[in-house]
Amino acid sequence: IPTMWRSDRIVGMLDQFELCDDIDEVIIIDNDWANKPDIEFGPKVKYLKQDENIFVNPAWNLGVSLAANDRVCLLNDDVTFNVSALFSQMSMCFDRFKCIGISPRSYQLDNDNRFQIIIEPGHNIRNGWGCCIFVDKGDWVDIPEELKIFYGDNWIADNYTTSWSLVFPIETEMCTTSRDFDDYSSGESIAWQRLSDK
């Protein structure tokens, strides 16, 4: 979880992470430690305080490189969902699905305690697919350094043999942090075009 603490949702999620038997560790990459709330982390948390903002895509690369397990979840800090319900089901899916993001249908579902997941073929880039991505570390390819904020989810989807979308109730404000960095968008768009043309 890369964070700049712009959303309060991450604080409420930490207790759920600690209580979930299907989660061994939570790697928090703090890109704005001066803004960190006064909270104490549980024993599962690896807290990585950065001297300066390394941005989300390098943070994802760092988190995957340090993850103890091959099954990794890249998670935004501005989402909430039933952690145990989702992770208990996802733990059984990795043998078949190596790269799963979020379907836009997930953000329209009522959290009515019916938590059966649906996995659909393909990705939904630009529609919240990258807010939560489950990947197999063994097939991970580092996101190029010229992509700091945008197109990381594009890169991930393109570098796994197949990508999928998860339907499950999730709430988010969407782009809580990235909207502050829109100035990077045009430059990274050019970089992405060059990379995707290779």
mmCIF file of C-alpha atoms in Angstrom:
data_model
loop_
_atom_site.group_PDB
_atom_site.id
_atom_site.type_symbol
_atom_site.label_atom_id
_atom_site.label_comp_id
_atom_site.label_asym_id
_atom_site.label_seq_id
_atom_site.Cartn_x
_atom_site.Cartn_y
_atom_site.Cartn_z
ATOM 1 C CA ILE A 1 0.000 0.000 0.000
ATOM 2 C CA PRO A 2 1.670 3.216 -1.115
ATOM 3 C CA THR A 3 0.190 6.141 0.791
ATOM 4 C CA MET A 4 0.338 9.884 1.248
ATOM 5 C CA TRP A 5 -2.414 9.735 3.882
ATOM 6 C CA ARG A 6 -4.910 11.759 1.809
ATOM 7 C CA SER A 7 -7.731 9.337 2.658
ATOM 8 C CA ASP A 8 -8.892 8.178 6.076
ATOM 9 C CA ARG A 9 -9.940 4.813 4.688
ATOM 10 C CA ILE A 10 -6.523 3.199 5.162
ATOM 11 C CA VAL A 11 -6.620 3.744 8.913
ATOM 12 C CA GLY A 12 -9.899 1.874 9.227
ATOM 13 C CA MET A 13 -8.612 -0.981 7.061
ATOM 14 C CA LEU A 14 -5.515 -1.732 9.135
ATOM 15 C CA ASP A 15 -7.433 -3.575 11.866
ATOM 16 C CA GLN A 16 -9.086 -5.758 9.232
ATOM 17 C CA PHE A 17 -5.683 -6.633 7.753
ATOM 18 C CA GLU A 18 -4.394 -7.679 11.172
ATOM 19 C CA LEU A 19 -7.407 -9.920 11.818
ATOM 20 C CA CYS A 20 -7.377 -11.641 8.419
ATOM 21 C CA ASP A 21 -5.752 -15.090 8.549
ATOM 22 C CA ASP A 22 -5.128 -14.994 4.792
ATOM 23 C CA ILE A 23 -2.788 -11.988 5.092
ATOM 24 C CA ASP A 24 0.748 -12.598 6.338
ATOM 25 C CA GLU A 25 2.116 -9.069 6.036
ATOM 26 C CA VAL A 26 1.098 -5.537 5.112
ATOM 27 C CA ILE A 27 3.775 -3.401 3.454
ATOM 28 C CA ILE A 28 3.026 0.304 3.847
ATOM 29 C CA ILE A 29 5.193 2.588 1.731
ATOM 30 C CA ASP A 30 4.883 6.063 3.220
ATOM 31 C CA ASN A 31 5.437 8.728 0.570
ATOM 32 C CA ASP A 32 4.462 11.613 2.868
ATOM 33 C CA TRP A 33 5.495 10.727 6.412
ATOM 34 C CA ALA A 34 4.997 14.299 7.654
ATOM 35 C CA ASN A 35 1.275 13.833 7.005
ATOM 36 C CA LYS A 36 1.037 10.444 8.776
ATOM 37 C CA PRO A 37 -1.690 10.313 11.446
ATOM 38 C CA ASP A 38 -0.818 9.318 14.984
ATOM 39 C CA ILE A 39 -1.447 5.596 14.694
ATOM 40 C CA GLU A 40 0.312 2.467 15.881
ATOM 41 C CA PHE A 41 0.839 -0.406 13.480
ATOM 42 C CA GLY A 42 0.139 -4.021 14.286
ATOM 43 C CA PRO A 43 2.714 -6.823 14.050
ATOM 44 C CA LYS A 44 1.898 -7.649 10.415
ATOM 45 C CA VAL A 45 2.873 -4.191 9.164
ATOM 46 C CA LYS A 46 6.203 -3.466 7.508
ATOM 47 C CA TYR A 47 6.392 0.311 7.557
ATOM 48 C CA LEU A 48 8.705 1.809 4.922
ATOM 49 C CA LYS A 49 9.160 5.543 5.495
ATOM 50 C CA GLN A 50 10.497 7.252 2.365
ATOM 51 C CA ASP A 51 12.741 10.310 2.578
ATOM 52 C CA GLU A 52 10.757 11.805 -0.291
ATOM 53 C CA ASN A 53 7.810 10.828 -2.471
ATOM 54 C CA ILE A 54 8.937 7.959 -4.713
ATOM 55 C CA PHE A 55 5.451 7.860 -6.339
ATOM 56 C CA VAL A 56 3.075 4.971 -6.734
ATOM 57 C CA ASN A 57 4.611 2.861 -9.529
ATOM 58 C CA PRO A 58 8.117 2.746 -7.980
ATOM 59 C CA ALA A 59 6.398 1.984 -4.666
ATOM 60 C CA TRP A 60 4.614 -0.970 -6.273
ATOM 61 C CA ASN A 61 7.953 -2.228 -7.616
ATOM 62 C CA LEU A 62 9.483 -1.868 -4.157
ATOM 63 C CA GLY A 63 6.592 -3.577 -2.417
ATOM 64 C CA VAL A 64 6.590 -6.555 -4.753
ATOM 65 C CA SER A 65 10.365 -6.924 -4.445
ATOM 66 C CA LEU A 66 10.117 -7.072 -0.637
ATOM 67 C CA ALA A 67 6.984 -9.218 -0.398
ATOM 68 C CA ALA A 68 7.580 -12.439 1.477
ATOM 69 C CA ASN A 69 4.988 -14.358 -0.540
ATOM 70 C CA ASP A 70 4.415 -15.007 -4.225
ATOM 71 C CA ARG A 71 0.778 -13.925 -3.865
ATOM 72 C CA VAL A 72 0.693 -10.160 -3.650
ATOM 73 C CA CYS A 73 -2.068 -7.563 -3.497
ATOM 74 C CA LEU A 74 -1.315 -4.030 -4.700
ATOM 75 C CA LEU A 75 -3.805 -1.833 -2.893
ATOM 76 C CA ASN A 76 -4.726 1.841 -3.002
ATOM 77 C CA ASP A 77 -5.116 3.638 0.307
ATOM 78 C CA ASP A 78 -8.556 5.057 -0.528
ATOM 79 C CA VAL A 79 -10.606 1.854 -0.749
ATOM 80 C CA THR A 80 -12.706 -0.062 1.771
ATOM 81 C CA PHE A 81 -14.145 -3.562 1.556
ATOM 82 C CA ASN A 82 -14.658 -6.677 3.652
ATOM 83 C CA VAL A 83 -11.077 -7.891 3.851
ATOM 84 C CA SER A 84 -11.643 -11.405 5.234
ATOM 85 C CA ALA A 85 -14.449 -12.148 2.773
ATOM 86 C CA LEU A 86 -12.327 -11.129 -0.218
ATOM 87 C CA PHE A 87 -8.955 -12.563 0.773
ATOM 88 C CA SER A 88 -10.330 -15.906 1.887
ATOM 89 C CA GLN A 89 -11.733 -16.412 -1.614
ATOM 90 C CA MET A 90 -8.757 -14.930 -3.457
ATOM 91 C CA SER A 91 -6.391 -17.311 -1.678
ATOM 92 C CA MET A 92 -8.043 -20.129 -3.631
ATOM 93 C CA CYS A 93 -7.857 -18.392 -7.020
ATOM 94 C CA PHE A 94 -4.158 -17.814 -7.583
ATOM 95 C CA ASP A 95 -3.411 -21.161 -9.158
ATOM 96 C CA ARG A 96 -5.580 -20.191 -12.106
ATOM 97 C CA PHE A 97 -5.588 -16.373 -12.146
ATOM 98 C CA LYS A 98 -2.208 -14.608 -12.034
ATOM 99 C CA CYS A 99 -3.356 -11.009 -12.478
ATOM 100 C CA ILE A 100 -6.720 -9.734 -11.235
ATOM 101 C CA GLY A 101 -7.855 -6.122 -10.917
ATOM 102 C CA ILE A 102 -11.246 -4.654 -10.102
ATOM 103 C CA SER A 103 -14.277 -4.554 -12.362
ATOM 104 C CA PRO A 104 -16.088 -1.188 -12.436
ATOM 105 C CA ARG A 105 -19.225 -3.127 -11.477
ATOM 106 C CA SER A 106 -17.660 -3.607 -8.032
ATOM 107 C CA TYR A 107 -18.100 0.071 -7.180
ATOM 108 C CA GLN A 108 -21.832 -0.095 -7.892
ATOM 109 C CA LEU A 109 -22.601 -3.022 -5.602
ATOM 110 C CA ASP A 110 -24.280 -2.612 -2.244
ATOM 111 C CA ASN A 111 -22.318 -3.980 0.668
ATOM 112 C CA ASP A 112 -25.139 -6.316 1.683
ATOM 113 C CA ASN A 113 -23.030 -9.114 3.186
ATOM 114 C CA ARG A 114 -23.344 -11.291 0.072
ATOM 115 C CA PHE A 115 -19.669 -11.531 -0.747
ATOM 116 C CA GLN A 116 -19.380 -14.204 -3.431
ATOM 117 C CA ILE A 117 -16.768 -13.066 -5.939
ATOM 118 C CA ILE A 118 -17.094 -13.192 -9.707
ATOM 119 C CA ILE A 119 -14.008 -13.161 -11.939
ATOM 120 C CA GLU A 120 -14.419 -11.931 -15.501
ATOM 121 C CA PRO A 121 -11.903 -12.062 -18.391
ATOM 122 C CA GLY A 122 -10.020 -8.909 -19.368
ATOM 123 C CA HIS A 123 -9.146 -5.688 -17.613
ATOM 124 C CA ASN A 124 -10.933 -2.394 -17.123
ATOM 125 C CA ILE A 125 -8.096 0.124 -17.215
ATOM 126 C CA ARG A 126 -9.250 3.692 -16.419
ATOM 127 C CA ASN A 127 -12.340 2.392 -14.656
ATOM 128 C CA GLY A 128 -10.839 1.597 -11.270
ATOM 129 C CA TRP A 129 -9.172 -1.681 -12.271
ATOM 130 C CA GLY A 130 -5.893 -0.641 -10.625
ATOM 131 C CA CYS A 131 -7.328 0.275 -7.209
ATOM 132 C CA CYS A 132 -6.687 -3.287 -6.063
ATOM 133 C CA ILE A 133 -4.644 -5.736 -8.126
ATOM 134 C CA PHE A 134 -3.777 -9.300 -7.143
ATOM 135 C CA VAL A 135 -0.617 -10.569 -8.865
ATOM 136 C CA ASP A 136 1.661 -13.557 -8.853
ATOM 137 C CA LYS A 137 5.098 -12.243 -7.901
ATOM 138 C CA GLY A 138 6.798 -14.903 -10.025
ATOM 139 C CA ASP A 139 5.516 -13.264 -13.217
ATOM 140 C CA TRP A 140 6.056 -9.663 -12.125
ATOM 141 C CA VAL A 141 7.961 -7.324 -14.460
ATOM 142 C CA ASP A 142 9.071 -4.051 -12.882
ATOM 143 C CA ILE A 143 7.232 -0.949 -14.090
ATOM 144 C CA PRO A 144 9.735 1.236 -16.006
ATOM 145 C CA GLU A 145 11.155 4.131 -14.004
ATOM 146 C CA GLU A 146 9.832 6.776 -16.409
ATOM 147 C CA LEU A 147 6.303 5.842 -15.336
ATOM 148 C CA LYS A 148 5.953 7.294 -11.849
ATOM 149 C CA ILE A 149 2.201 7.754 -11.384
ATOM 150 C CA PHE A 150 0.214 6.785 -14.447
ATOM 151 C CA TYR A 151 0.076 3.689 -16.693
ATOM 152 C CA GLY A 152 1.357 1.324 -14.037
ATOM 153 C CA ASP A 153 -1.827 -0.713 -14.285
ATOM 154 C CA ASN A 154 -1.500 -0.713 -18.086
ATOM 155 C CA TRP A 155 2.021 -2.073 -17.747
ATOM 156 C CA ILE A 156 0.922 -4.774 -15.314
ATOM 157 C CA ALA A 157 -1.983 -5.923 -17.483
ATOM 158 C CA ASP A 158 0.228 -6.004 -20.579
ATOM 159 C CA ASN A 159 2.982 -8.027 -18.914
ATOM 160 C CA TYR A 160 0.856 -10.867 -17.617
ATOM 161 C CA THR A 161 -0.286 -13.514 -20.085
ATOM 162 C CA THR A 162 -3.910 -12.857 -19.197
ATOM 163 C CA SER A 163 -5.609 -10.324 -16.960
ATOM 164 C CA TRP A 164 -8.927 -10.569 -15.193
ATOM 165 C CA SER A 165 -11.439 -8.382 -13.375
ATOM 166 C CA LEU A 166 -12.965 -9.044 -9.997
ATOM 167 C CA VAL A 167 -16.587 -8.265 -9.118
ATOM 168 C CA PHE A 168 -16.905 -7.721 -5.358
ATOM 169 C CA PRO A 169 -18.358 -4.844 -3.289
ATOM 170 C CA ILE A 170 -15.744 -2.098 -2.926
ATOM 171 C CA GLU A 171 -16.044 1.556 -1.990
ATOM 172 C CA THR A 172 -13.600 4.330 -2.929
ATOM 173 C CA GLU A 173 -13.246 8.046 -3.503
ATOM 174 C CA MET A 174 -11.115 7.154 -6.572
ATOM 175 C CA CYS A 175 -7.890 9.045 -7.385
ATOM 176 C CA THR A 176 -7.683 10.682 -3.947
ATOM 177 C CA THR A 177 -3.943 11.238 -4.347
ATOM 178 C CA SER A 178 -3.206 10.973 -8.087
ATOM 179 C CA ARG A 179 -5.460 13.897 -8.985
ATOM 180 C CA ASP A 180 -2.865 16.157 -7.311
ATOM 181 C CA PHE A 181 -0.285 15.051 -9.858
ATOM 182 C CA ASP A 182 -2.123 15.620 -13.136
ATOM 183 C CA ASP A 183 0.837 17.707 -14.355
ATOM 184 C CA TYR A 184 2.724 14.428 -14.847
ATOM 185 C CA SER A 185 0.035 12.998 -17.092
ATOM 186 C CA SER A 186 1.129 14.342 -20.480
ATOM 187 C CA GLY A 187 4.787 13.409 -20.044
ATOM 188 C CA GLU A 188 3.943 9.917 -18.878
ATOM 189 C CA SER A 189 1.474 9.527 -21.728
ATOM 190 C CA ILE A 190 4.328 10.103 -24.167
ATOM 191 C CA ALA A 191 6.541 7.661 -22.247
ATOM 192 C CA TRP A 192 3.796 5.040 -22.219
ATOM 193 C CA GLN A 193 3.233 5.407 -25.957
ATOM 194 C CA ARG A 194 6.921 4.859 -26.578
ATOM 195 C CA LEU A 195 7.026 1.823 -24.274
ATOM 196 C CA SER A 196 3.874 0.244 -25.689
ATOM 197 C CA ASP A 197 5.144 0.655 -29.258
ATOM 198 C CA LYS A 198 8.196 -1.475 -28.547
#
